[in-house]
CSV table of C-alpha atoms and ligand atoms in Angstrom, one decimal:
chain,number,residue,atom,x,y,z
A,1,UNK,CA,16.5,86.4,10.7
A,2,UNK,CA,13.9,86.9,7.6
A,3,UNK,CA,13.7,90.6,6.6
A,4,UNK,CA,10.0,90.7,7.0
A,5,UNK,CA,10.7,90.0,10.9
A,6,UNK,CA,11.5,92.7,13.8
A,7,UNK,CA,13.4,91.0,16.6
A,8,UNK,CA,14.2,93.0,20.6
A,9,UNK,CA,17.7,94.9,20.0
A,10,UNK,CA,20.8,93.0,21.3
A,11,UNK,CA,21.6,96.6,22.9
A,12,UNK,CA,18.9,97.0,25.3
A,13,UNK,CA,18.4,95.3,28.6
A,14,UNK,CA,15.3,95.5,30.7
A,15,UNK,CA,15.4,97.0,33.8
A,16,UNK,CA,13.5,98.6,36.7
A,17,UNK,CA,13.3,102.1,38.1
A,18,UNK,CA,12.9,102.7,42.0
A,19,UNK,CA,9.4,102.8,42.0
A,20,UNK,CA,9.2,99.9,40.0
A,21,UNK,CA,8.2,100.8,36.8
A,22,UNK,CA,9.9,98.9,33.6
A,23,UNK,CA,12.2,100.3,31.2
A,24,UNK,CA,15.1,98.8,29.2
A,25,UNK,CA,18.2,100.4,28.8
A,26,UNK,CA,20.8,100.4,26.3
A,27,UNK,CA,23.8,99.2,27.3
A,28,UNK,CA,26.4,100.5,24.5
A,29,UNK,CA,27.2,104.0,23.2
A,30,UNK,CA,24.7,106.4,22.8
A,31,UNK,CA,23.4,105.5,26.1
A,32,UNK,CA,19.3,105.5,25.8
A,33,UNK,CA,16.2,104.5,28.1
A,34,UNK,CA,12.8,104.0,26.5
A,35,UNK,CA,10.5,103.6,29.6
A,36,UNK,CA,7.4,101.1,28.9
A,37,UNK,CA,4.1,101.1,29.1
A,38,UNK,CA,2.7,97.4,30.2
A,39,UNK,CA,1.8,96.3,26.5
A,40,UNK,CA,5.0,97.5,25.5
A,41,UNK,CA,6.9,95.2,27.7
A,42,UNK,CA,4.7,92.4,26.6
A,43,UNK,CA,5.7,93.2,23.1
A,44,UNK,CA,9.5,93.6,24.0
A,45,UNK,CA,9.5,90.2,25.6
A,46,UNK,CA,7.8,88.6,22.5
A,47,UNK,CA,10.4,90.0,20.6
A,48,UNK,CA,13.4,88.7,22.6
A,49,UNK,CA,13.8,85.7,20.4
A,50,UNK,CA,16.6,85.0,17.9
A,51,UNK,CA,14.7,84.3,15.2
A,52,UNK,CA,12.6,87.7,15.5
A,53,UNK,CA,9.2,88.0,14.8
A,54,UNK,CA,6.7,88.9,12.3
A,55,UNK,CA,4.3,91.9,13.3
A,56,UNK,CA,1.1,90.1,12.9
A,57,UNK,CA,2.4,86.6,14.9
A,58,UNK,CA,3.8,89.1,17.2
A,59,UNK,CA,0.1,91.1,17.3
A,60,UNK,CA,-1.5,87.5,17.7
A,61,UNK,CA,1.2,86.8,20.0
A,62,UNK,CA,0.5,89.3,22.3
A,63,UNK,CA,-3.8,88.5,22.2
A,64,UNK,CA,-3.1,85.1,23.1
A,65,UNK,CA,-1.0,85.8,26.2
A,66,UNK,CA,-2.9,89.1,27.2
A,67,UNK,CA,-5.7,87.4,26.9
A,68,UNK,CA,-7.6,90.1,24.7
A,69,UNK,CA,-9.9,90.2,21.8
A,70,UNK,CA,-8.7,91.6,18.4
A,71,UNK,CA,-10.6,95.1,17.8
A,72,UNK,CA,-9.3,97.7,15.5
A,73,UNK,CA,-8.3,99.9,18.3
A,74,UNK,CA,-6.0,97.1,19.4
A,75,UNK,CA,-4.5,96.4,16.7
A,76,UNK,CA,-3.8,100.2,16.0
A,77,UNK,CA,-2.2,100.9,19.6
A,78,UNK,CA,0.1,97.1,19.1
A,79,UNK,CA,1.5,98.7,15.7
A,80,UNK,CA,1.7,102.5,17.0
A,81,UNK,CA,4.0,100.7,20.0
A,82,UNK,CA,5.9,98.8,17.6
A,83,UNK,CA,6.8,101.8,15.3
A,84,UNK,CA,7.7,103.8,18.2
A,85,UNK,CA,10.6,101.1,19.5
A,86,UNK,CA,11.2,100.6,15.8
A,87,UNK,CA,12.3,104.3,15.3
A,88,UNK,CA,13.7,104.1,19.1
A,89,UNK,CA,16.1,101.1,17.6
A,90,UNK,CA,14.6,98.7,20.6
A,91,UNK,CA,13.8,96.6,17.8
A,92,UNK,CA,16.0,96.2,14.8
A,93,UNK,CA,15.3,94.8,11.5
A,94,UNK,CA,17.1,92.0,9.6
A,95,UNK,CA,19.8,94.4,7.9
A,96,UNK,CA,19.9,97.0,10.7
A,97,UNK,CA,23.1,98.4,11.8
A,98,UNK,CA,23.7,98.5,15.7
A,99,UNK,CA,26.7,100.0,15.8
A,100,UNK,CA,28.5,103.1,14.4
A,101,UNK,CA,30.8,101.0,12.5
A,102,UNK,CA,28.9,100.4,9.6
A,103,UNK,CA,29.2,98.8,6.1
A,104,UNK,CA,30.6,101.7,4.4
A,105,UNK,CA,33.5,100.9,6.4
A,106,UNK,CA,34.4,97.9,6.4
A,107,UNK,CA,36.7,97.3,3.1
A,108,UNK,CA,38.5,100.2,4.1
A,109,UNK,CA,39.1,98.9,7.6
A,110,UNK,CA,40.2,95.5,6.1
A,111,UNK,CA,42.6,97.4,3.7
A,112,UNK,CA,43.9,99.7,6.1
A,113,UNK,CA,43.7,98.5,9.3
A,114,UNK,CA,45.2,94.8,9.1
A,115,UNK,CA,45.4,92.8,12.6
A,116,UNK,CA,49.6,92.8,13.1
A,117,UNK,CA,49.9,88.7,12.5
A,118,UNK,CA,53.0,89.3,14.9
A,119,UNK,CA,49.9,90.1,18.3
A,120,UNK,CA,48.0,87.4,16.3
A,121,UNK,CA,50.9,84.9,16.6
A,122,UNK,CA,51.6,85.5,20.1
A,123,UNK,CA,48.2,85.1,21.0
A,124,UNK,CA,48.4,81.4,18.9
A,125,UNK,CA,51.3,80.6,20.6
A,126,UNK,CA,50.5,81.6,24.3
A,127,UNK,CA,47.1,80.1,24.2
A,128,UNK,CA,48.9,77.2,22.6
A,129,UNK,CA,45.5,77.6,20.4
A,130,UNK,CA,44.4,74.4,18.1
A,131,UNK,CA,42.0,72.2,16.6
A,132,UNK,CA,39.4,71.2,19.6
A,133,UNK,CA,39.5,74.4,21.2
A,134,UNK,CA,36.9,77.2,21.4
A,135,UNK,CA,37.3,81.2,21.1
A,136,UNK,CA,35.5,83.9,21.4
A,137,UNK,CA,36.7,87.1,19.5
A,138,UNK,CA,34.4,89.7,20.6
A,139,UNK,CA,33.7,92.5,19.0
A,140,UNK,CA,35.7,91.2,16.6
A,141,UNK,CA,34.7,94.1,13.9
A,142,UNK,CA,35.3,92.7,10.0
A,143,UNK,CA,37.5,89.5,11.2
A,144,UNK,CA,41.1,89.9,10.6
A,145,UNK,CA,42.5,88.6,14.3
A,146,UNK,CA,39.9,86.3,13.7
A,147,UNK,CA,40.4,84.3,11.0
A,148,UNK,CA,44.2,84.5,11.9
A,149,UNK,CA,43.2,82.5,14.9
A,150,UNK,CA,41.3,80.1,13.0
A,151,UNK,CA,44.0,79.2,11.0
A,152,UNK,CA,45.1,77.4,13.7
A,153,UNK,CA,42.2,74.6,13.5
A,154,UNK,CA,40.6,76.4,16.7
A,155,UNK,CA,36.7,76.7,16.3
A,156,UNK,CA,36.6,80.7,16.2
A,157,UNK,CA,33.4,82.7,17.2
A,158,UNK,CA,33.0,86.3,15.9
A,159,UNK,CA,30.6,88.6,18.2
A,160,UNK,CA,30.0,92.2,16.6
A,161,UNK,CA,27.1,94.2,16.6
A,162,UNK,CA,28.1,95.5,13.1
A,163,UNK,CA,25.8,93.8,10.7
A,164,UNK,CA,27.7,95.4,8.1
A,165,UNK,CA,31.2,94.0,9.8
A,166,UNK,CA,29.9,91.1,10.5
A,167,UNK,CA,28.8,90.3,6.9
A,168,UNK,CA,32.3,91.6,5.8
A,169,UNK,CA,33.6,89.0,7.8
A,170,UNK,CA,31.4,86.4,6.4
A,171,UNK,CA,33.0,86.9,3.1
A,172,UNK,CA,36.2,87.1,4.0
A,173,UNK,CA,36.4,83.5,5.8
A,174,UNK,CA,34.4,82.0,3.1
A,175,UNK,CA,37.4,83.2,0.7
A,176,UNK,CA,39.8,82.0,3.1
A,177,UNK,CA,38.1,78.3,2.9
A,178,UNK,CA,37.4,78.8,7.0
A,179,UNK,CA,35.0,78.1,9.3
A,180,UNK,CA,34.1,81.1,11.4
A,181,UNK,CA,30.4,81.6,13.8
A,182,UNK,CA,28.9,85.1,13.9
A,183,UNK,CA,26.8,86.3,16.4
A,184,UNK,CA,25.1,89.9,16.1
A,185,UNK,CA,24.9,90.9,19.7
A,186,UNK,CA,26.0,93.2,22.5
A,187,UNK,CA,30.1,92.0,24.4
A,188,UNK,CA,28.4,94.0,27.3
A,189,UNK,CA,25.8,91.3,27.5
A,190,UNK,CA,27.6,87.8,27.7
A,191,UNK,CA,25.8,86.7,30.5
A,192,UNK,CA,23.4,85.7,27.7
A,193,UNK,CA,25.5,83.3,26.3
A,194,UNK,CA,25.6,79.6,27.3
A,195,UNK,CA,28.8,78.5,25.3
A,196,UNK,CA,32.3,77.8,27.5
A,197,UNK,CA,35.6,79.2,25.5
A,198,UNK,CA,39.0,78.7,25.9
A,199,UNK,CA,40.0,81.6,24.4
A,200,UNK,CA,38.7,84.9,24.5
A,201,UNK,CA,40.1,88.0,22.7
A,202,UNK,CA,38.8,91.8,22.8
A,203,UNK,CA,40.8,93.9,20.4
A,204,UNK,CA,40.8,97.6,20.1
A,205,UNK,CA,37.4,97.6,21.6
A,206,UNK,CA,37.3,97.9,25.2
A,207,UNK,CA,36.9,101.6,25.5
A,208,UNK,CA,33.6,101.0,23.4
A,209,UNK,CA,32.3,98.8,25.9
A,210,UNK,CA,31.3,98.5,29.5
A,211,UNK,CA,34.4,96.8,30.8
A,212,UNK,CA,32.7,95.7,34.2
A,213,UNK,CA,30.0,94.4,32.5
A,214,UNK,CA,32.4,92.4,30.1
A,215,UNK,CA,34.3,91.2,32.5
A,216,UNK,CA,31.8,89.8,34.1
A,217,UNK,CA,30.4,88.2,31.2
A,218,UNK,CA,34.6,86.6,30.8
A,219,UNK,CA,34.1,85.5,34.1
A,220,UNK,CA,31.0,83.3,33.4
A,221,UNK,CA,32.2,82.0,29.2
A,222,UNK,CA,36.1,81.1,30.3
A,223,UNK,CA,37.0,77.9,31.1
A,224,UNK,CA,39.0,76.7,33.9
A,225,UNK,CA,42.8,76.9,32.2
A,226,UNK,CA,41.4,79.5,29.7
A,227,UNK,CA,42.8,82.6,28.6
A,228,UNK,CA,41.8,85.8,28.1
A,229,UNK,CA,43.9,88.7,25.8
A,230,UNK,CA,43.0,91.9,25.7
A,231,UNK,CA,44.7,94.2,22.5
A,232,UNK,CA,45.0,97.9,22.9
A,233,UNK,CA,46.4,100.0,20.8
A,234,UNK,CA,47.3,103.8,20.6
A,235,UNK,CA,48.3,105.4,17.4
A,236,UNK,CA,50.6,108.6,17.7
A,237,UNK,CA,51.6,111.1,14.5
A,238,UNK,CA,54.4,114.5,15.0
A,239,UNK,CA,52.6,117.8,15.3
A,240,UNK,CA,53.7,118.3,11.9
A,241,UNK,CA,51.8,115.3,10.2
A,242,UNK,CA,48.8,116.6,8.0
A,243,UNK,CA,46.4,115.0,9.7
A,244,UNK,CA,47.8,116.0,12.9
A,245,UNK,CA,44.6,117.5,13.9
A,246,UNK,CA,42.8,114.7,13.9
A,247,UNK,CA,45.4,112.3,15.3
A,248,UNK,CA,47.6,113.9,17.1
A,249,UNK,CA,48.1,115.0,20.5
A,250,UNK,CA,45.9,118.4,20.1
A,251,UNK,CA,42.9,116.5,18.1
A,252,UNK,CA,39.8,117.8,17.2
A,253,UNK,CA,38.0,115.2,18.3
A,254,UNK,CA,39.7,115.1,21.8
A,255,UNK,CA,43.2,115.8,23.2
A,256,UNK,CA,45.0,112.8,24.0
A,257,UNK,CA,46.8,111.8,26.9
A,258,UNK,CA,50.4,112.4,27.2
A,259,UNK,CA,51.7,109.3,29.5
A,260,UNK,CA,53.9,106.9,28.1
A,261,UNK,CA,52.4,104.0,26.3
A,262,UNK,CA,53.5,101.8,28.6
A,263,UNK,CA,51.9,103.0,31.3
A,264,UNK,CA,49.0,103.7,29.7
A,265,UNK,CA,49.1,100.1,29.1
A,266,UNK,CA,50.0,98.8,32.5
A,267,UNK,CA,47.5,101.2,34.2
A,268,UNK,CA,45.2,99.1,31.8
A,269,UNK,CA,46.8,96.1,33.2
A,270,UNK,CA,46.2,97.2,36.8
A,271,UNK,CA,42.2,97.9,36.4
A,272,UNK,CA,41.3,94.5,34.3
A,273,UNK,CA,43.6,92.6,37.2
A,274,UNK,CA,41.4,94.5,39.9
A,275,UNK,CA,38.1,93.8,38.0
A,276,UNK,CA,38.7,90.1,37.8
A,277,UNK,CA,39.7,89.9,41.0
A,278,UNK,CA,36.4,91.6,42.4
A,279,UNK,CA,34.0,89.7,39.8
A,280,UNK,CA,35.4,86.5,39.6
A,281,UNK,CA,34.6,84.6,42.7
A,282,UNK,CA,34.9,81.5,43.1
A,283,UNK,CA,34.2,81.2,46.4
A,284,UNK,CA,30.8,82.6,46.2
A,285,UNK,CA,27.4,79.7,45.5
A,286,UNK,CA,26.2,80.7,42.6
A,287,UNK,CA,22.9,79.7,41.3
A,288,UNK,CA,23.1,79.4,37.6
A,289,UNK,CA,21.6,76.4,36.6
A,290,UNK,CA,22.9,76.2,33.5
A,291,UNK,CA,26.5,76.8,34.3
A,292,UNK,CA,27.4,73.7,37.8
A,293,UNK,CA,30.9,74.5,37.2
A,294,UNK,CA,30.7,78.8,37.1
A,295,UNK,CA,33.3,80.1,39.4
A,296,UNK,CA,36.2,76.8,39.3
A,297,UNK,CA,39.4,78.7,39.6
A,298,UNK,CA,40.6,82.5,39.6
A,299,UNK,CA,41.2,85.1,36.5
A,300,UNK,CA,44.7,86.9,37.0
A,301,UNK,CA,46.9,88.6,35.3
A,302,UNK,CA,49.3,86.3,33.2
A,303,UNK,CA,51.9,88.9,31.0
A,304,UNK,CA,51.4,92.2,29.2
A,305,UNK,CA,53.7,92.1,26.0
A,306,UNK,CA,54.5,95.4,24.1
A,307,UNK,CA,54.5,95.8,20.1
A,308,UNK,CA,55.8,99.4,18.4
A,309,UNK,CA,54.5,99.6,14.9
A,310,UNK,CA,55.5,102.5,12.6
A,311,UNK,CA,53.0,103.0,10.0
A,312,UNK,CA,51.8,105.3,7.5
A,313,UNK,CA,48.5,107.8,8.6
A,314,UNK,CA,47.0,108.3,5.5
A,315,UNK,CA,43.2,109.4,3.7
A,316,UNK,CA,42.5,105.3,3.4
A,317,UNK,CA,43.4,105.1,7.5
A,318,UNK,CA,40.8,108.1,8.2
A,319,UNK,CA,38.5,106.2,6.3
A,320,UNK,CA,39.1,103.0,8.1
A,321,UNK,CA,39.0,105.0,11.3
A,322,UNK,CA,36.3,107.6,11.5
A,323,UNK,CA,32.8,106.8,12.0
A,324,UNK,CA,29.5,109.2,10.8
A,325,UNK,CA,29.9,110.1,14.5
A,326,UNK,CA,33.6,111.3,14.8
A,327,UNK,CA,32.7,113.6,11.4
A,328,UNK,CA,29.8,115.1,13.3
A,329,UNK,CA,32.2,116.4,16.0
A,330,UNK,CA,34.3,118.1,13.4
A,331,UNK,CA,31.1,120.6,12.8
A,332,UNK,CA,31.7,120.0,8.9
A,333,UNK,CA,29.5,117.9,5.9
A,334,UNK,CA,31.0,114.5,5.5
A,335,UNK,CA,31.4,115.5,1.9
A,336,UNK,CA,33.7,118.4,2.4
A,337,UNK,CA,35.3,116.7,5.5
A,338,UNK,CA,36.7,114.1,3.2
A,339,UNK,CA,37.3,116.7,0.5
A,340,UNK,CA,39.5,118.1,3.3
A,341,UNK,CA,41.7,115.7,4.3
A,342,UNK,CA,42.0,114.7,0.7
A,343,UNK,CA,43.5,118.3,-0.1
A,344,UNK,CA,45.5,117.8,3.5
A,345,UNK,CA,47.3,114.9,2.2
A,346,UNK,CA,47.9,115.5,-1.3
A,347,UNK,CA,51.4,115.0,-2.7
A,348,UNK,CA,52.7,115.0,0.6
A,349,UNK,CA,55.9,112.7,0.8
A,350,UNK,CA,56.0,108.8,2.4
A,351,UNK,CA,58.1,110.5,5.2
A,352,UNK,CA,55.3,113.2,6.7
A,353,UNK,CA,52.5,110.7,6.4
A,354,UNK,CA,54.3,108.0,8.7
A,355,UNK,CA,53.4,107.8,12.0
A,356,UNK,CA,53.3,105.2,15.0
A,357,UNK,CA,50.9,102.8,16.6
A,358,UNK,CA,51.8,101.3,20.1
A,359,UNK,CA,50.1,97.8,20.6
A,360,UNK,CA,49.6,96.2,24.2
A,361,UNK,CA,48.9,92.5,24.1
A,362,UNK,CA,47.4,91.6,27.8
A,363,UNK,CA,47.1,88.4,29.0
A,364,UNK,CA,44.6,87.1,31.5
A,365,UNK,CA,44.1,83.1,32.6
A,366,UNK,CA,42.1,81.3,34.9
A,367,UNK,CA,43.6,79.3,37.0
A,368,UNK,CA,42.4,75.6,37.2
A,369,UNK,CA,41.9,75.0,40.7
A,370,UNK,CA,41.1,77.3,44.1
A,371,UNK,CA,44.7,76.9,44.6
A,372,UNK,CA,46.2,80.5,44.6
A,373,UNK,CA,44.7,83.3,46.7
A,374,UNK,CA,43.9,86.2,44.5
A,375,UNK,CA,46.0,88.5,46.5
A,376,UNK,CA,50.0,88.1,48.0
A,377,UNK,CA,49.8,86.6,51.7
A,378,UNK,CA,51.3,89.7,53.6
A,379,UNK,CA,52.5,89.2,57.2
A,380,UNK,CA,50.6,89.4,60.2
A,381,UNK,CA,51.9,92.4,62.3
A,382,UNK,CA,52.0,91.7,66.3
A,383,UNK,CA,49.8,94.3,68.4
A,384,UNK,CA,49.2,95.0,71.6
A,385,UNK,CA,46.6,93.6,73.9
A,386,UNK,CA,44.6,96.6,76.5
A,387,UNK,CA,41.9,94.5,78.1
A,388,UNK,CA,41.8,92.9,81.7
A,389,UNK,CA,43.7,90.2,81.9
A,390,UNK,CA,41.5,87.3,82.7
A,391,UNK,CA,40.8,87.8,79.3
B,1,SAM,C1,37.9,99.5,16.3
B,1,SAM,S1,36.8,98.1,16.0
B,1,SAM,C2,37.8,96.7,16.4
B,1,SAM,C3,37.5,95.5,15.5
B,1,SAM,C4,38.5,94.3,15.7
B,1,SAM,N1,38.4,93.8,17.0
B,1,SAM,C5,39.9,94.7,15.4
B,1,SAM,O1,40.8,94.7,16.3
B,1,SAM,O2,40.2,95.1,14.2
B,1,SAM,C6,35.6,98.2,17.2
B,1,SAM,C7,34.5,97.2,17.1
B,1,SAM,O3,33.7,97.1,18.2
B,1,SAM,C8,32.4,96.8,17.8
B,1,SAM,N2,31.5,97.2,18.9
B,1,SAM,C9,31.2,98.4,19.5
B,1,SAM,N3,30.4,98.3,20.5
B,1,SAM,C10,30.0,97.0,20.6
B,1,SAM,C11,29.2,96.2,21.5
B,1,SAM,N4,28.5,96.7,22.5
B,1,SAM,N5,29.2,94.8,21.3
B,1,SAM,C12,29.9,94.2,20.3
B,1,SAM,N6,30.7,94.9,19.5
B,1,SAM,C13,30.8,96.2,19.6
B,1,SAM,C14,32.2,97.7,16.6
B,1,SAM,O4,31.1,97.3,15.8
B,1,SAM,C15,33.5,97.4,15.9
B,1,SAM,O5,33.5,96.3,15.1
């Protein structure tokens, strides 16, 4: 998009109250709704393009199709409305950030936070992934597991809302010599897309997103055969670690569950399985045009693999790691918050910064055909009759 145009955020969806009135909503963290007065729904729609829009085609835009003339109190109200969604982030400019994970941190999340090519491997190999096929890495952040999967030959997608990631991974494939697609926009909102994948990977993202809504969206982009792997991962550092009160059981920024990992991890598991199973149906006429073949076969769970990766929890992984929005919590300037967990850290040994992340790799496919029932076949249990017997 050119940087003199505005275009409708990827984060905002329009919707309806009870009594009918419009508003949109946005669908990723902080939740909003911007309720909207008739010329501002105009105005959202004209904006809903790719390509964005100028203000003035988007002023002349709206004459045409409202049918008005241009008067000077017109043209004030059109740009009053578009400042206001402009400051509301309903529409975004051609540099804007849309998430929290911004460019200031994406070399340090490239540097600190590699992909483990071990989960990227398994993925490769499970997916037996290769030239001819299509993935989707969604919100794919600066694009680590992504180019690892496009080392295979596979035709690799990126979706991030991070302009500032997503430019990160630009540079980072064109130093690789690889071919990798971006797409600024919203995993809670692939019903917009029109591509079929074979592949589709969410890594340490999910609990950013609306999992119904992107499961639904994997039910309408996988193809019959394809595969869907979810990564989650849970770091873990002794009470005695440094930075122990921001990563450890007791954080700051939230206590953490004590279950086992691997639980954790099949409870996970367990609610994707349940959520496939209740979204994906096959059975059910859809009428999507553009998609005649929506609904051939079921998601279901395939294998959940476990990875155990000790690792050091350092000031270059808190960089990588915290967000503006995490610092806020912590009631301190960002300035002395660093200066902090610099002083935390200094000279302290290899051995009391190391600390542990758990990985879960889980595996979802759809099956080609209507074959398998989504559930076991339990047996029918005999019981009594009480009516007359003529029957
Ligand atoms: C912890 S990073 C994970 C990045 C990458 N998948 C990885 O494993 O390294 C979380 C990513 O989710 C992205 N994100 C958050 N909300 C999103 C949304 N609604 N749609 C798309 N991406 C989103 C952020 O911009 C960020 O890149």
């Amino acid at each position: 998009m050119d940087a003199d145009r505005l275009r409708a955020s990827p984060n905002f969806a329009l919707a309806a109250g009870m009594d009918g009135r419009p508003f949109i909503a946005k669908d990723s963290e902080p939740y909003v709704q911007y309720w909207l007065s008739g010329r501002e729904r105009l105005l959202f729609a004209l904006f809903g393009r790719r390509r964005g829009l100028t203000v003035a085609a988007a002023r002349a835009a709206y004459r045409r199709l409202a049918d008005v003339p241009d008067t000077p109190l017109l043209r004030r109200r059109l740009d009053a409305d578009i400042a206001g969604m402009r400051a509301a982030g309903v529409l975004v400019g051609a540099g804007d950030d849309l998430s929290r994970y911004d460019a200031g941190i994406a070399e340090a999340y490239l540097t600190h936070r590699p992909f483990p090519p071990e989960i990227a491997a398994r993925i490769r190999a499970d997916a037996a992934l290769g030239p001819g096929q299509a993935v989707l890495d969604l919100a794919g952040g600066p694009g680590d597991l992504a180019l690892q999967l496009a080392a295979s030959g596979a035709a690799v997608t990126l979706l991030d809302l991070s302009r500032g990631f997503l430019d990160a991974a630009r540079r980072r494939a064109a130093a690789q010599g690889l071919p990798l697609g971006l797409l600024q926009d919203s995993a809670n909102r692939l019903l917009h897309l029109d591509a079929e994948f074979d592949v589709v990977t969410v890594a340490q993202a999910l609990h950013w997103l609306d999992d119904v809504q992107v499961c639904r969206g994997l039910c309408r982009v996988l193809r019959p055969g394809g595969s869907v792997f979810v990564v989650h991962g849970a770091l873990s550092v002794p009470d005695r670690h440094p930075l122990a009160h921001l990563f450890g059981h007791r954080s700051i920024l939230g206590a953490k569950e004590e279950r086992p990992f691997a639980e954790e991890a099949a409870a996970l598991h367990r609610r994707l399985s349940l959520l496939f199973e209740a979204l994906d149906s096959p059975g059910v006429d859809r009428i999507d045009l553009a998609r005649p073949q929506a609904g051939a076969g079921w998601i279901r769970a395939r294998r959940l693999s476990l990875f155990r990766q000790p690792r050091p929890i350092g000031p270059g992984f808190a960089r990588a790691f915290l967000t503006d929005s995490h610092i806020a919590r912590t009631g301190l300037a960002p300035e002395a918050f660093w200066q902090d967990i610099a002083a935390r850290c200094a000279g302290a040994p290899a051995d009391r910064l190391a600390g542990l992340c758990d990985w879960a790799l889980l595996h979802f496919q759809r099956s080609e055909g209507l074959e398998h029932a989504p559930l076991g076949r339990p047996e029918a249990i005999p019981i009594g009759y009480a009516g007359p017997a003529s029957g």
